[in-house]
Short mmCIF file of C-alpha atoms and ligand atoms in Angstrom, two decimals:
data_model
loop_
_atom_site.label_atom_id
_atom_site.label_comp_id
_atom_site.label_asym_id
_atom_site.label_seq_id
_atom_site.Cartn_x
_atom_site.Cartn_y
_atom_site.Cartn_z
CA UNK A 1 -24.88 17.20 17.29
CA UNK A 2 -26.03 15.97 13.57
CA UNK A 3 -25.10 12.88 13.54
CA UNK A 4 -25.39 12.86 9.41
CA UNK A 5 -22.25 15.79 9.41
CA UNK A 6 -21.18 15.83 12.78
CA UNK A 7 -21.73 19.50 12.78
CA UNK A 8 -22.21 20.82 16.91
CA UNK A 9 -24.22 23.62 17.60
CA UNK A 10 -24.84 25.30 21.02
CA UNK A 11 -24.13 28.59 22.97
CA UNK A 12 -20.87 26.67 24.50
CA UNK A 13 -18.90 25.71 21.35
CA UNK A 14 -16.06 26.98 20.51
CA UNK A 15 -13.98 26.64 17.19
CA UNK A 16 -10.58 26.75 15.69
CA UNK A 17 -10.02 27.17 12.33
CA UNK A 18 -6.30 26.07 10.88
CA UNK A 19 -5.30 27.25 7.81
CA UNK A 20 -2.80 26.89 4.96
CA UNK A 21 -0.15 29.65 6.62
CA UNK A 22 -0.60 27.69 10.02
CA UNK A 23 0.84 24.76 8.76
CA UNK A 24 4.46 25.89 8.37
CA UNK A 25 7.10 23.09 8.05
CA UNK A 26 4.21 20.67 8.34
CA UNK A 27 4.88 19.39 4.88
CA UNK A 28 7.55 18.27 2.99
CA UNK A 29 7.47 20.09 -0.33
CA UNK A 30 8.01 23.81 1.03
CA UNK A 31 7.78 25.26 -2.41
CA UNK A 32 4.46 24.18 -2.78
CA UNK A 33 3.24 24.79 0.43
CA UNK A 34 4.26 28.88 -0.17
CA UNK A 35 2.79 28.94 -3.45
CA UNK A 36 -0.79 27.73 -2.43
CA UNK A 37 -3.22 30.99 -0.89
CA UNK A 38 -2.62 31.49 2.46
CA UNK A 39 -5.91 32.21 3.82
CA UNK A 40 -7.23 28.64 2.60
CA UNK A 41 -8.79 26.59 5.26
CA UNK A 42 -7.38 23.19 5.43
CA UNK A 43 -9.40 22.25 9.07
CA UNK A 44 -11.57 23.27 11.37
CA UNK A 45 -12.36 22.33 15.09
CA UNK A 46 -15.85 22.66 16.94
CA UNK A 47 -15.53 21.42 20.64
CA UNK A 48 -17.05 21.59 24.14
CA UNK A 49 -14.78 22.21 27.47
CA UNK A 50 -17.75 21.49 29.91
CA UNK A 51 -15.16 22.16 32.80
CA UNK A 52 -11.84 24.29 32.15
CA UNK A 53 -8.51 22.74 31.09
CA UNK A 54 -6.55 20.84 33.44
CA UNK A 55 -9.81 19.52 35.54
CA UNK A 56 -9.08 16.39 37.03
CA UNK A 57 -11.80 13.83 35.93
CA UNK A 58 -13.43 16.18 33.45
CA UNK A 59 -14.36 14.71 29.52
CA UNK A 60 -14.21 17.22 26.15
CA UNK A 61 -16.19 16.45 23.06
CA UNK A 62 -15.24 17.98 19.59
CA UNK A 63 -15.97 17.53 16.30
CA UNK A 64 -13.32 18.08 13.52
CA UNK A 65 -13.87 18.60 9.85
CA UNK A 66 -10.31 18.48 7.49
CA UNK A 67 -10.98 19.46 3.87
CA UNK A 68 -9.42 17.39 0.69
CA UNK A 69 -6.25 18.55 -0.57
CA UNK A 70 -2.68 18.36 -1.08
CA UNK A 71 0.19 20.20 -0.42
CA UNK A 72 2.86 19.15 -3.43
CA UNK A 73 2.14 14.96 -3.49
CA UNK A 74 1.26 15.11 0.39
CA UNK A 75 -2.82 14.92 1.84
CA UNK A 76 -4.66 17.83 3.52
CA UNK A 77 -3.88 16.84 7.30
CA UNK A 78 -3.98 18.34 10.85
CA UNK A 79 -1.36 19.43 13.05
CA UNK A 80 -0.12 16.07 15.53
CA UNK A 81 0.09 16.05 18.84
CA UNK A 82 1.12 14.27 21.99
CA UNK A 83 -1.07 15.30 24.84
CA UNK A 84 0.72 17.35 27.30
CA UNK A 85 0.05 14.78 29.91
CA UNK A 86 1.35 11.51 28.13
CA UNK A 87 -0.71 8.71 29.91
CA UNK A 88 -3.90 10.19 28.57
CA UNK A 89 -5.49 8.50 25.84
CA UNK A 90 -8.67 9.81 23.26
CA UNK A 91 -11.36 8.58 20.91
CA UNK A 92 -12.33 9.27 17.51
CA UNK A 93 -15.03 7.82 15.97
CA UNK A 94 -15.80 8.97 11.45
CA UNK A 95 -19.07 10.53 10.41
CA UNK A 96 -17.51 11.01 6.83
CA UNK A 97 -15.03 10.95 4.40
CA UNK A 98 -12.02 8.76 4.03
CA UNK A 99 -8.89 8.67 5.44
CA UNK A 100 -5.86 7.35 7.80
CA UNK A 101 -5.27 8.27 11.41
CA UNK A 102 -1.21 8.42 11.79
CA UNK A 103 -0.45 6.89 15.32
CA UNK A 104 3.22 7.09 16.39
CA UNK A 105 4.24 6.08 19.99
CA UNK A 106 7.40 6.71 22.16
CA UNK A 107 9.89 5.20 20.09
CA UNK A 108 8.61 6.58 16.97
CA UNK A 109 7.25 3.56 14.94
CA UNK A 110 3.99 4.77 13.03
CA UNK A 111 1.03 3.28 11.86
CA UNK A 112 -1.99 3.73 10.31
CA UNK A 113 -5.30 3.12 10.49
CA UNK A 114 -8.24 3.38 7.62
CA UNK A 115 -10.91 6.03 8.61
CA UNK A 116 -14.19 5.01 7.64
CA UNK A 117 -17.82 6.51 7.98
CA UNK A 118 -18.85 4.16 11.35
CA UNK A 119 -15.17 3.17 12.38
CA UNK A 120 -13.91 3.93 16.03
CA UNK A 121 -10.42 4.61 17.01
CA UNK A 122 -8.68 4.30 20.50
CA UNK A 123 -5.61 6.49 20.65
CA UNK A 124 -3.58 5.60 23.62
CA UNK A 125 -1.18 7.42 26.04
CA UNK A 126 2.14 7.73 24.94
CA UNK A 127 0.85 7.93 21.14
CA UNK A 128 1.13 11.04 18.45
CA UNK A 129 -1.73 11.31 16.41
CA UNK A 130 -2.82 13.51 13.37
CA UNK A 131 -5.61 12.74 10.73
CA UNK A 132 -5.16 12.58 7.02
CA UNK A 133 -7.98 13.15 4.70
CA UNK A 134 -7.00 11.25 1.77
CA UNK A 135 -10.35 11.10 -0.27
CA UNK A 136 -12.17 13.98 -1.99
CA UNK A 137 -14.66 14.98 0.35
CA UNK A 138 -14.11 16.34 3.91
CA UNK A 139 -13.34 13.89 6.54
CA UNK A 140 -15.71 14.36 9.80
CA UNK A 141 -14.95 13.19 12.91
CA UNK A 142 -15.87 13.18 16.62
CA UNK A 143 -13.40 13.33 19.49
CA UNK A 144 -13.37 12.88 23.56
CA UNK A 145 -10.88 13.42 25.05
CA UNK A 146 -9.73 13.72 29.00
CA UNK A 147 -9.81 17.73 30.24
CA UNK A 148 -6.23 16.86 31.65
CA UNK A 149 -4.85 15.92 28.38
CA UNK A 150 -3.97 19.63 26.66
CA UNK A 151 -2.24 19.55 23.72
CA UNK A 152 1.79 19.23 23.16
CA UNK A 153 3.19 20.35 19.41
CA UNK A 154 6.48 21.28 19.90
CA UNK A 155 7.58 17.90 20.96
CA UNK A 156 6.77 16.70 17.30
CA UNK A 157 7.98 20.23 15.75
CA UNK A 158 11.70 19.15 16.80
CA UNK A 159 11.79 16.06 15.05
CA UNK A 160 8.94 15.25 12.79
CA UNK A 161 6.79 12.75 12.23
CA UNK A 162 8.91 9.63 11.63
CA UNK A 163 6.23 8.56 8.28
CA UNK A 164 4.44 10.93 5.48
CA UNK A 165 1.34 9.44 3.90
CA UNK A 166 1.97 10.67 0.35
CA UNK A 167 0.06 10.01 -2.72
CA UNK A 168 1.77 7.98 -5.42
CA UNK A 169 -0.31 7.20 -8.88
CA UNK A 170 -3.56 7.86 -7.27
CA UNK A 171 -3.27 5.97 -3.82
CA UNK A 172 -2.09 7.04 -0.22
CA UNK A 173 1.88 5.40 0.31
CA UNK A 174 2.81 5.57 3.93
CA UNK A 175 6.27 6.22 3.54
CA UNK A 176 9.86 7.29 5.52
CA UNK A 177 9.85 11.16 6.57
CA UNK A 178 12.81 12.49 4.72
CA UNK A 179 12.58 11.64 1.61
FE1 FE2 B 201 -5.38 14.35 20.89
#
């Protein structure tokens, strides 16, 4: 790994590339969403799976790299998750850019946290996260993450993240979804 861009290289990576037309219903303002090109690339994932999915004990290590943007008044963000296996918990720690890491747990109160070049975040079980690059460069950032932990979307899809980080006059507002 660079440690100056976090970019991974190595015969075992693997990478994921999300882009504008993966992001359906992700954002608020629909209309803007479908008039933005659909092959854009909003983020893109490099990770290591040293031992397959669902090993008991086993550790993953990505890298993820979410490009400035906005989709009507709302940031370039990924996709948030629960892991399939609630209990398990992650870290990410920022190589650049700006941003907020959205946390929501169980009962769906959400928070955020600044993301900073140097600053380390523990996610915890039980806890929906997504990243939200709200600066004008892209926002790096390592993961690792338990190999038990897979990845649960739909949970979210069905109802939403309860907060949208939106800009307003220049500056990220964390505010209500819905409105
Ligand atoms: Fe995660």
């Amino acid at each position: 790994m660079d440690w100056l861009t976090g970019q991974l290289t190595g015969s075992a990576l693997e990478t994921r590339l999300t882009r504008v037309r993966d992001l359906e219903s992700i954002f608020a303002d629909r209309a803007a969403w479908q008039a933005m090109d659909m092959d854009r690339i909003v983020y893109r994932v490099e990770y290591w799976r040293p031992v397959p999915d669902n090993t008991s004990g086993g550790l993953f290590w990505g890298a993820t790299f979410i490009q400035p943007g906005r989709v009507g008044d709302e940031y370039f963000m990924s996709k948030c998750h629960f892991h399939r296996r609630r209990d398990c918990s992650e870290f990410y720690a920022v190589i650049q850019g700006e941003g907020f890491l959205l946390l929501m747990d169980d009962r769906r109160r959400t928070t955020a946290q600044p993301m900073r070049p140097g600053s380390v975040h523990y996610i915890p079980g039980y806890t929906a996260h997504r990243v939200v690059n709200t600066g004008t460069v892209p926002v790096a950032f390592v993961a690792c993450w338990s190999s038990e932990a897979g990845h649960d979307y739909a949970a979210i899809l069905e109802n939403g993240f309860s907060a949208r980080l939106v800009d307003r006059g220049g500056r990220p507002v964390l505010i209500p979804a819905g409105r």
